[in-house]
Coordinates of C-alpha atoms in Angstrom, one line a residue:
X108 CA 94.5 32.8 130.3
X109 CA 96.3 32.3 127.1
X110 CA 98.3 35.6 127.2
X111 CA 99.9 34.4 130.1
X112 CA 100.7 30.9 128.8
X113 CA 102.3 33.2 125.8
X114 CA 104.3 35.1 128.4
X115 CA 105.6 32.1 130.3
X116 CA 106.5 30.4 127.2
X117 CA 108.5 33.6 125.8
X118 CA 110.2 34.0 129.5
X119 CA 110.8 30.2 129.1
X120 CA 112.4 30.7 126.0
X121 CA 114.6 33.8 126.7
X122 CA 115.8 32.0 130.0
X123 CA 116.9 28.9 128.2
X124 CA 118.8 31.2 125.0
X125 CA 120.5 32.7 127.9
X126 CA 121.7 29.1 129.6
X127 CA 122.9 28.0 126.0
X128 CA 124.8 30.8 125.3
X129 CA 126.3 31.0 128.5
X130 CA 127.8 27.2 128.2
X131 CA 129.5 28.7 125.2
X132 CA 130.9 32.1 126.5
X133 CA 134.1 32.1 127.8
X134 CA 134.6 31.2 131.7
X135 CA 138.2 32.6 131.9
X136 CA 139.3 35.9 132.8
X137 CA 143.3 37.2 133.1
X138 CA 144.5 40.9 133.6
X139 CA 148.2 41.9 133.7
X140 CA 150.0 45.4 133.9
X141 CA 153.2 46.0 133.8
X142 CA 155.8 49.2 134.9
X143 CA 159.3 50.0 134.5
X144 CA 161.4 51.2 137.9
X145 CA 164.5 52.4 137.9
X146 CA 166.0 49.9 140.4
X147 CA 167.8 46.8 140.5
X148 CA 165.8 43.7 139.7
X149 CA 166.8 41.8 143.1
X150 CA 165.9 45.2 145.5
X151 CA 162.4 45.5 143.3
X152 CA 161.8 41.4 144.0
X153 CA 163.0 41.4 147.5
X154 CA 160.5 44.5 148.0
X155 CA 157.5 43.1 146.3
X156 CA 157.4 39.2 147.7
X157 CA 156.8 40.5 151.6
X158 CA 153.1 40.7 151.5
X159 CA 153.2 43.9 154.3
X160 CA 154.9 45.8 151.8
X161 CA 152.2 44.8 149.0
X162 CA 150.0 46.4 151.4
X163 CA 151.9 50.1 150.7
X164 CA 151.7 50.5 147.6
X165 CA 148.0 47.8 146.6
X166 CA 144.8 49.9 145.3
X167 CA 142.7 47.9 147.4
X168 CA 144.9 48.1 150.9
X169 CA 144.4 51.8 150.7
X170 CA 140.4 52.1 150.1
X171 CA 140.3 51.2 153.5
X172 CA 142.4 53.2 155.9
X173 CA 140.7 50.7 159.2
X174 CA 141.4 47.4 157.5
X175 CA 142.1 44.6 159.6
X176 CA 145.2 43.3 158.4
X177 CA 147.2 39.8 160.0
X178 CA 149.9 37.8 158.6
X179 CA 151.2 34.4 159.2
X180 CA 153.8 32.2 158.2
X181 CA 157.5 34.1 157.4
X182 CA 156.4 36.8 155.0
X183 CA 158.1 36.6 152.0
X184 CA 158.2 33.1 152.0
X185 CA 155.7 30.2 150.2
X186 CA 152.9 29.6 153.0
X187 CA 152.4 33.0 154.4
X188 CA 149.4 34.0 154.4
X189 CA 148.0 37.9 154.1
X190 CA 144.4 38.2 155.4
X191 CA 142.4 41.3 155.4
X192 CA 139.0 42.1 157.3
X193 CA 136.9 45.9 156.3
X194 CA 133.8 47.3 155.9
X195 CA 134.2 48.6 152.9
X196 CA 132.2 46.9 150.0
X197 CA 135.2 46.9 147.2
X198 CA 138.1 45.8 150.1
X199 CA 135.8 43.1 151.2
X200 CA 137.5 40.6 153.4
X201 CA 140.0 37.5 152.3
X202 CA 143.3 36.3 152.1
X203 CA 146.3 35.9 150.0
X204 CA 148.7 33.2 150.1
X205 CA 152.3 32.4 148.5
X206 CA 151.9 29.6 146.7
X207 CA 155.5 29.6 144.8
X208 CA 158.4 31.6 144.7
X209 CA 161.0 31.6 141.5
X210 CA 163.7 33.5 143.3
X211 CA 164.6 36.7 141.7
X212 CA 161.6 36.4 138.9
X213 CA 158.1 35.5 140.3
X214 CA 155.6 34.9 143.2
X215 CA 152.7 33.4 142.8
X216 CA 149.8 34.0 145.3
X217 CA 146.0 32.5 145.9
X218 CA 144.0 34.8 146.5
X219 CA 140.4 33.3 148.5
X220 CA 137.6 36.3 148.4
X221 CA 135.3 35.9 151.2
X222 CA 133.3 39.2 151.3
X223 CA 131.5 40.9 149.3
X224 CA 131.3 37.6 147.5
X225 CA 133.1 34.1 147.7
X226 CA 135.4 33.4 145.3
X227 CA 138.7 32.4 144.4
X228 CA 141.7 33.9 141.9
X229 CA 145.5 33.2 141.4
X230 CA 147.5 36.1 141.6
X231 CA 151.3 36.8 140.3
X232 CA 154.0 39.6 140.2
X233 CA 156.8 39.0 138.0
X234 CA 160.8 41.2 138.0
X235 CA 162.8 40.9 134.6
X236 CA 165.9 43.0 134.2
X237 CA 165.3 45.8 131.4
X238 CA 168.9 47.0 131.8
X239 CA 171.4 47.1 134.4
X240 CA 169.1 49.4 136.7
X241 CA 165.8 49.5 136.0
X242 CA 163.2 46.4 135.8
X243 CA 159.6 45.6 134.4
X244 CA 157.5 44.3 137.3
X245 CA 154.3 42.7 136.1
X246 CA 151.4 42.3 138.1
X247 CA 148.4 39.2 137.2
X248 CA 145.2 38.0 138.1
X249 CA 143.5 35.6 136.8
X250 CA 140.4 33.6 137.7
X251 CA 137.2 32.0 136.5
X252 CA 133.2 32.6 136.8
X253 CA 131.5 29.5 137.0
X254 CA 128.3 28.8 134.4
X255 CA 125.8 30.5 134.2
X256 CA 127.2 33.4 135.7
X257 CA 129.9 33.7 133.0
X258 CA 127.4 35.1 130.7
X259 CA 128.3 38.3 132.3
X260 CA 132.2 38.1 131.8
X261 CA 131.7 40.1 128.4
X262 CA 130.2 43.3 130.5
X263 CA 131.8 42.8 133.1
X264 CA 135.0 44.3 132.0
X265 CA 137.4 42.2 133.9
X266 CA 140.3 43.5 132.3
X267 CA 139.7 48.0 132.5
X268 CA 138.1 46.8 136.3
X269 CA 140.9 44.9 137.5
X270 CA 143.3 46.3 135.5
X271 CA 143.2 49.9 136.4
X272 CA 143.1 48.8 140.0
X273 CA 146.7 47.2 138.9
X274 CA 148.1 49.6 137.0
X275 CA 147.4 52.3 139.8
X276 CA 148.9 49.7 142.2
X277 CA 152.1 49.5 140.1
X278 CA 152.0 53.3 139.4
X279 CA 151.9 53.3 143.7
X280 CA 154.8 51.3 143.9
X281 CA 157.3 52.6 141.6
X282 CA 156.8 55.7 143.4
X283 CA 158.0 53.9 146.8
X284 CA 160.8 52.5 145.3
X285 CA 162.3 55.5 143.3

């Protein structure tokens, strides 16, 4: 009986240490990648602002050719929504809504994931002239991992996990536009 008590006390202490550590761990993550495309900024911006076009270069949209996509609102305008449903776990289901547009410069998104996990994040795509016919495109996603799950954030390698997909998507975009 004493051994069981000691094991129980040790387990409670370990659990308490984990919860205390999670309290001090970061909860926010931000991942961003960029690429230079040999096209003028206006043509690149007008292409990426379309949610339908984003399915052409997004790594996630291309993981499942059978993915069901629906669109509502005026594509490329604030309030337009792209929703997806997939049986592929890495795609899942959710929706992306354009929340703000800074004409010719930046598009902000709300990302609402439903499956395989219920979560929200924010994303953006920005364009900037590098030279006459070159455009720097940045793509970023940021979000919050709630307490106490944030204890996993340092081990999840969000920058690598999401960043690799963003970079591949930007490379797909470059191929598509050039």
